[in-house]
Amino acid sequence: MIVVATNLTYFLAWGFLDPRNNYVGRRPPLSEDQVVQLLQPRNLSDTVSLLERWWNWFSGVIFRWDWGVSPVGQSVNDQVAYRMWVSAELVLGATILATVLGIALGVYTASRQYKIADRIGQATSIITMNINIVVAALGIVLLAIGFNNMVGTTVFFVTGSASPDVTGFFPIIIDALQHLILPTVALVIIGYAGTHFLQRSLLLDNINADYVRTARAKGLTKGQAIRKHALRTSLIPVATQVAFTIPTVFMGAILTESIFGWNGMGRYFLETIAKNDIHGTVAIAAFGAVLTAIGALLADIAVVVLDPRVRVS
Amino acid sequence: MPRNSIQPAVGPETTAIRLPRKRMSKWELYSRRFRRNRPAVAGLVIFAVLVLFAVVAPLLARYDHIELDFLNLGEPPSGEHWLGTTSAGNDTFAQVAIGLQRSLMIAVAVSVGTTVISAVVGTAAAYFSGMFERLTLLLIHFLMVVPTFLLLAMFSNDSGGDWRTISLIMILIGWFFPARVIWTMALSLREREYVHAARYMGVPGMKIVLRHMLPNIGSLLVINFTLGVVAAVMIETGLSFLGFGVKIPDVSLGSLIGSGANTITSAPWLFYFPAAALTLLTVSMALVADGLRDAFDPTSAAGGRA
């Protein structure tokens, strides 16, 4: 599936992006031959037939794990290898935080169904879930700038993923956190509510089940019974859902990264399309497909860990 | 399903009044159940106000959204320009109204399209089963792996920013996920007696799908439609914000926020107003969807008398 999808993207990308356009309007204008000479060694020239270009690219990927080069000659492998971790820093942290917060809120509100805390939690979540990520991120930027001005020093950085001139172990960590905190908060704000609603409704289905009553009858407190018995059952679908949202969070990070100026995969995505970088675009598509597959795998693992009825053979 | 057989709560003081009254019709029941959900009603009101604003405001505005006022460049809100002007002299009030209109048109078009396609494909796959079902599912699963946002960005970047093309692409890329959900729902429908009965009476297959199966997942479709509006607004905003969507001189909420983001400290009103319109739009639609779900769900325990 991944292979087919990636190859399809390769052909689609050729349909919509033309590296030749990068040389239109250059001063002094490049002649036809010069353009071909620039593009041909990079396997991006449309003088070669599409099938041959495809085979050059595909065989490079299969035999040498070489994903090609951009129209200016940068290796796609290098770009992805570096940017992947920048994005992962953001996406992983945000996913974990959003999941923990969502589950905690779900448990808290489900055990207080229709009380004031539940109503407030529900109302907040339905609003935050439907705030657009762009609005949330920019709102946070405004708040952070206001806070920085109030305190008088730069506590939160609103652009970039790290400052270039920081040395030493602890300063680097603190610097990274100062950059990381705002985009993570933006992603968490819009991401936690989905988990919250799912966890709440699933736990409500389980909270009045017979086995929870049995646990209570054996002398567990309500909190213990919920945590040890009801929660475990209702966590299974939540884990599945969270694992499958990883690609979605990643795509949400495109907007966050471009707002906060992070040089991650999201930024790369925008650049490749703007610069007609076909190989880069295809690599991102493959990366997205791999993430989906990893998500599916993680979902299966989570089910095996949580559900004692599922045995791995 | 005979929905109107649901009785109102019977109490000693209510039975006497209830006897002569006409039975409640299905729609009366739904609207009552919807109205007791206050946030949903609030959402509907907000949504109606927004639609009204999008339709009426361009008529009221003193300036056209592409007209440039060179005497007022980058001015904060004033009596002359109610929501201020951009650095090029565009009137923000007119821009927000037109942008809202554009975003709404895209969202409704996309949501109608995806709902119709996904409903027909999903139920048809469940009804016809066999080869057709397997092929459809294969296609759906394949499309789930394809990075759709990337395709969307490439297509709409290529389309030159025409909102009709963008909507069409969004429909083509958005139909398969709801189709899978509807397929799962329709699986149990195809085993129902009335479907068997229709089949043995010789009703053609497509007619069974359209006349017998679809109406029975109608409530799901209505909810899907409202949620689809929210999703379409979100995606369209993202695209336009990145510059892949609607292009100048046409504006949408996304492109307005995108241009407002550059001047967020010096001219925050360019961000505030479109952002507020966008948030109100998505939140109100989500509240409506929530209320509809409660209204259509016969087992809903949201409290109160139906």
CSV table of C-alpha atoms in Angstrom, one decimal, chain B residues 14-263:
chain,number,residue,atom,x,y,z
B,14,THR,CA,-50.4,15.1,32.8
B,15,THR,CA,-52.7,12.3,31.6
B,16,ALA,CA,-55.8,14.3,31.7
B,17,ILE,CA,-54.4,17.1,29.5
B,18,ARG,CA,-52.7,14.6,27.3
B,19,LEU,CA,-55.7,12.6,26.2
B,20,PRO,CA,-57.4,15.0,23.7
B,21,ARG,CA,-54.1,16.2,22.3
B,22,LYS,CA,-52.9,15.2,18.9
B,23,ARG,CA,-50.0,12.8,18.7
B,24,MET,CA,-46.7,14.5,18.2
B,25,SER,CA,-45.3,14.3,14.7
B,26,LYS,CA,-41.8,13.1,14.1
B,27,TRP,CA,-40.5,16.6,13.3
B,28,GLU,CA,-42.2,18.1,16.3
B,29,LEU,CA,-40.5,15.6,18.5
B,30,TYR,CA,-37.1,16.3,17.0
B,31,SER,CA,-37.5,20.0,17.2
B,32,ARG,CA,-38.6,19.8,20.9
B,33,ARG,CA,-35.7,17.6,21.7
B,34,PHE,CA,-33.4,19.9,19.9
B,35,ARG,CA,-34.8,23.0,21.7
B,36,ARG,CA,-34.3,21.7,25.2
B,37,ASN,CA,-30.5,21.6,24.4
B,38,ARG,CA,-29.7,25.2,25.2
B,39,PRO,CA,-26.2,25.3,23.8
B,40,ALA,CA,-27.4,23.8,20.5
B,41,VAL,CA,-30.1,26.5,20.2
B,42,ALA,CA,-27.5,29.2,21.0
B,43,GLY,CA,-25.3,27.6,18.3
B,44,LEU,CA,-28.1,27.8,15.8
B,45,VAL,CA,-28.8,31.4,16.6
B,46,ILE,CA,-25.1,32.3,16.2
B,47,PHE,CA,-25.0,30.5,13.0
B,48,ALA,CA,-28.1,32.2,11.7
B,49,VAL,CA,-26.6,35.6,12.7
B,50,LEU,CA,-23.4,34.8,10.9
B,51,VAL,CA,-25.2,33.8,7.7
B,52,LEU,CA,-27.3,36.9,7.9
B,53,PHE,CA,-24.1,38.9,8.4
B,54,ALA,CA,-22.5,37.3,5.4
B,55,VAL,CA,-25.5,38.0,3.2
B,56,VAL,CA,-26.5,41.5,4.4
B,57,ALA,CA,-23.2,43.1,5.4
B,58,PRO,CA,-21.8,43.5,1.9
B,59,LEU,CA,-24.9,45.5,1.0
B,60,LEU,CA,-24.5,47.7,4.1
B,61,ALA,CA,-20.8,48.2,3.8
B,62,ARG,CA,-19.6,51.6,2.7
B,63,TYR,CA,-16.8,50.1,0.7
B,64,ASP,CA,-16.3,47.2,-1.6
B,65,HIS,CA,-13.9,44.6,-0.4
B,66,ILE,CA,-11.5,45.2,-3.3
B,67,GLU,CA,-11.8,48.9,-3.3
B,68,LEU,CA,-8.7,50.7,-1.9
B,69,ASP,CA,-9.0,53.8,0.3
B,70,PHE,CA,-5.6,55.5,-0.1
B,71,LEU,CA,-6.5,58.1,2.6
B,72,ASN,CA,-6.8,55.4,5.3
B,73,LEU,CA,-3.9,52.9,5.1
B,74,GLY,CA,-3.7,50.5,8.1
B,75,GLU,CA,-6.1,52.5,10.2
B,76,PRO,CA,-7.6,50.9,13.4
B,77,PRO,CA,-11.4,50.6,13.6
B,78,SER,CA,-13.2,54.0,13.3
B,79,GLY,CA,-16.6,55.4,12.3
B,80,GLU,CA,-15.5,55.6,8.6
B,81,HIS,CA,-14.1,52.0,8.5
B,82,TRP,CA,-16.0,50.0,11.1
B,83,LEU,CA,-13.4,47.3,11.5
B,84,GLY,CA,-10.3,49.2,10.3
B,85,THR,CA,-8.4,48.9,7.1
B,86,THR,CA,-5.5,46.8,5.8
B,87,SER,CA,-2.1,48.3,5.0
B,88,ALA,CA,-3.2,48.5,1.3
B,89,GLY,CA,-6.4,50.3,2.2
B,90,ASN,CA,-9.0,47.5,2.0
B,91,ASP,CA,-12.0,47.9,4.3
B,92,THR,CA,-11.8,45.0,6.8
B,93,PHE,CA,-15.5,45.0,7.5
B,94,ALA,CA,-16.3,44.3,3.8
B,95,GLN,CA,-13.4,41.8,3.6
B,96,VAL,CA,-14.6,39.9,6.7
B,97,ALA,CA,-18.2,39.8,5.3
B,98,ILE,CA,-17.1,38.6,1.9
B,99,GLY,CA,-14.6,36.2,3.4
B,100,LEU,CA,-17.2,34.7,5.6
B,101,GLN,CA,-19.5,34.3,2.7
B,102,ARG,CA,-16.8,32.6,0.6
B,103,SER,CA,-15.9,30.3,3.5
B,104,LEU,CA,-19.5,29.4,4.1
B,105,MET,CA,-20.1,28.7,0.4
B,106,ILE,CA,-17.1,26.4,0.2
B,107,ALA,CA,-18.0,24.7,3.4
B,108,VAL,CA,-21.6,24.0,2.5
B,109,ALA,CA,-20.7,22.9,-1.1
B,110,VAL,CA,-18.1,20.6,0.2
B,111,SER,CA,-20.2,19.2,2.9
B,112,VAL,CA,-23.2,18.6,0.6
B,113,GLY,CA,-20.9,16.9,-1.9
B,114,THR,CA,-19.1,14.6,0.6
B,115,THR,CA,-22.3,13.7,2.4
B,116,VAL,CA,-24.1,12.7,-0.8
B,117,ILE,CA,-21.2,10.8,-2.3
B,118,SER,CA,-20.3,9.0,0.9
B,119,ALA,CA,-23.9,8.1,1.6
B,120,VAL,CA,-24.5,6.7,-1.8
B,121,VAL,CA,-21.2,4.9,-2.1
B,122,GLY,CA,-21.3,3.6,1.5
B,123,THR,CA,-24.8,2.2,1.4
B,124,ALA,CA,-24.4,0.9,-2.2
B,125,ALA,CA,-21.2,-1.0,-1.2
B,126,ALA,CA,-23.1,-2.5,1.8
B,127,TYR,CA,-26.1,-3.5,-0.3
B,128,PHE,CA,-24.5,-4.9,-3.4
B,129,SER,CA,-21.8,-6.7,-1.4
B,130,GLY,CA,-19.5,-9.1,-3.2
B,131,MET,CA,-17.1,-7.8,-5.7
B,132,PHE,CA,-18.4,-4.2,-5.7
B,133,GLU,CA,-18.1,-4.0,-1.9
B,134,ARG,CA,-14.5,-5.4,-1.9
B,135,LEU,CA,-13.4,-3.0,-4.7
B,136,THR,CA,-14.9,0.0,-2.9
B,137,LEU,CA,-13.3,-0.9,0.4
B,138,LEU,CA,-10.0,-1.4,-1.3
B,139,LEU,CA,-10.2,2.1,-2.9
B,140,ILE,CA,-11.2,3.6,0.5
B,141,HIS,CA,-8.3,2.0,2.3
B,142,PHE,CA,-6.0,3.0,-0.4
B,143,LEU,CA,-7.1,6.7,-0.2
B,144,MET,CA,-6.6,6.6,3.6
B,145,VAL,CA,-2.9,5.9,3.1
B,146,VAL,CA,-2.5,8.6,0.4
B,147,PRO,CA,-1.5,11.9,2.1
B,148,THR,CA,-4.6,13.8,1.1
B,149,PHE,CA,-3.6,17.2,2.5
B,150,LEU,CA,-0.5,17.1,0.3
B,151,LEU,CA,-2.6,16.3,-2.8
B,152,LEU,CA,-5.1,19.0,-1.8
B,153,ALA,CA,-2.3,21.6,-1.6
B,154,MET,CA,-0.9,20.5,-5.0
B,155,PHE,CA,-4.2,20.5,-6.8
B,156,SER,CA,-5.5,23.8,-5.4
B,157,ASN,CA,-2.2,25.5,-5.8
B,158,ASP,CA,-2.5,24.5,-9.4
B,159,SER,CA,-6.1,25.6,-9.8
B,160,GLY,CA,-5.2,29.2,-9.4
B,161,GLY,CA,-7.4,29.9,-6.4
B,162,ASP,CA,-10.9,29.5,-7.9
B,163,TRP,CA,-13.2,28.5,-5.0
B,164,ARG,CA,-15.3,26.2,-7.1
B,165,THR,CA,-12.3,24.1,-8.1
B,166,ILE,CA,-11.1,24.0,-4.5
B,167,SER,CA,-14.5,22.8,-3.3
B,168,LEU,CA,-14.6,20.1,-6.0
B,169,ILE,CA,-11.1,18.9,-5.0
B,170,MET,CA,-12.1,18.9,-1.4
B,171,ILE,CA,-15.1,16.8,-2.2
B,172,LEU,CA,-13.1,14.3,-4.2
B,173,ILE,CA,-10.6,14.0,-1.3
B,174,GLY,CA,-13.0,14.1,1.6
B,175,TRP,CA,-15.7,11.6,0.7
B,176,PHE,CA,-14.0,8.3,1.6
B,177,PHE,CA,-13.7,8.5,5.4
B,178,PRO,CA,-17.4,9.2,6.0
B,179,ALA,CA,-18.2,6.5,3.3
B,180,ARG,CA,-16.5,3.9,5.5
B,181,VAL,CA,-18.4,4.9,8.6
B,182,ILE,CA,-21.7,4.8,6.6
B,183,TRP,CA,-20.7,1.4,5.2
B,184,THR,CA,-20.4,0.0,8.7
B,185,MET,CA,-23.8,1.4,9.6
B,186,ALA,CA,-25.4,0.1,6.4
B,187,LEU,CA,-24.1,-3.4,7.0
B,188,SER,CA,-26.8,-4.1,9.6
B,189,LEU,CA,-29.4,-2.3,7.4
B,190,ARG,CA,-29.0,-4.7,4.5
B,191,GLU,CA,-30.1,-7.6,6.7
B,192,ARG,CA,-33.4,-5.9,7.7
B,193,GLU,CA,-36.7,-7.5,6.7
B,194,TYR,CA,-37.9,-4.5,4.7
B,195,VAL,CA,-34.8,-4.6,2.5
B,196,HIS,CA,-35.3,-8.3,1.9
B,197,ALA,CA,-38.9,-7.7,1.2
B,198,ALA,CA,-38.1,-5.0,-1.3
B,199,ARG,CA,-35.5,-7.2,-3.0
B,200,TYR,CA,-37.9,-10.1,-3.4
B,201,MET,CA,-40.6,-7.8,-4.7
B,202,GLY,CA,-38.2,-7.1,-7.6
B,203,VAL,CA,-37.3,-3.5,-6.7
B,204,PRO,CA,-34.2,-2.5,-8.6
B,205,GLY,CA,-31.0,-2.4,-6.5
B,206,MET,CA,-30.2,1.2,-6.8
B,207,LYS,CA,-33.8,2.1,-5.9
B,208,ILE,CA,-33.6,0.0,-2.7
B,209,VAL,CA,-30.4,1.9,-1.8
B,210,LEU,CA,-31.9,5.3,-2.4
B,211,ARG,CA,-35.5,4.8,-1.2
B,212,HIS,CA,-35.2,2.2,1.6
B,213,MET,CA,-31.7,2.3,3.0
B,214,LEU,CA,-30.7,5.9,2.8
B,215,PRO,CA,-33.7,7.3,4.7
B,216,ASN,CA,-32.9,5.0,7.6
B,217,ILE,CA,-29.5,6.5,8.1
B,218,GLY,CA,-30.9,10.0,7.5
B,219,SER,CA,-30.2,11.2,11.1
B,220,LEU,CA,-26.5,10.1,10.8
B,221,LEU,CA,-26.3,12.0,7.5
B,222,VAL,CA,-27.6,15.2,8.9
B,223,ILE,CA,-25.1,15.0,11.7
B,224,ASN,CA,-22.3,14.2,9.2
B,225,PHE,CA,-23.4,17.2,7.2
B,226,THR,CA,-23.0,19.6,10.1
B,227,LEU,CA,-19.7,18.1,11.2
B,228,GLY,CA,-18.6,18.2,7.5
B,229,VAL,CA,-19.2,21.9,7.5
B,230,VAL,CA,-16.9,22.3,10.4
B,231,ALA,CA,-14.2,20.1,8.9
B,232,ALA,CA,-14.4,21.9,5.5
B,233,VAL,CA,-14.1,25.3,7.1
B,234,MET,CA,-11.0,24.1,9.0
B,235,ILE,CA,-9.3,22.6,5.9
B,236,GLU,CA,-10.2,25.5,3.7
B,237,THR,CA,-8.8,27.9,6.3
B,238,GLY,CA,-5.6,25.9,6.6
B,239,LEU,CA,-5.2,25.9,2.8
B,240,SER,CA,-5.9,29.6,2.4
B,241,PHE,CA,-3.7,30.5,5.4
B,242,LEU,CA,-0.8,28.8,3.7
B,243,GLY,CA,-1.6,30.5,0.5
B,244,PHE,CA,-2.7,27.4,-1.4
B,245,GLY,CA,-6.4,28.1,-1.3
B,246,VAL,CA,-8.5,31.1,-2.3
B,247,LYS,CA,-6.3,33.8,-3.9
B,248,ILE,CA,-6.4,37.6,-4.2
B,249,PRO,CA,-8.6,39.5,-5.1
B,250,ASP,CA,-11.0,36.8,-3.7
B,251,VAL,CA,-10.8,36.5,0.1
B,252,SER,CA,-11.8,33.9,2.6
B,253,LEU,CA,-11.5,33.8,6.4
B,254,GLY,CA,-8.3,31.8,6.1
B,255,SER,CA,-6.5,34.1,3.7
B,256,LEU,CA,-7.6,37.1,5.8
B,257,ILE,CA,-6.1,35.5,9.0
B,258,GLY,CA,-3.0,34.6,7.0
B,259,SER,CA,-2.5,38.3,6.0
B,260,GLY,CA,-3.4,39.5,9.4
B,261,ALA,CA,-0.8,37.1,11.0
B,262,ASN,CA,2.0,39.1,9.5
B,263,THR,CA,1.0,42.3,11.3
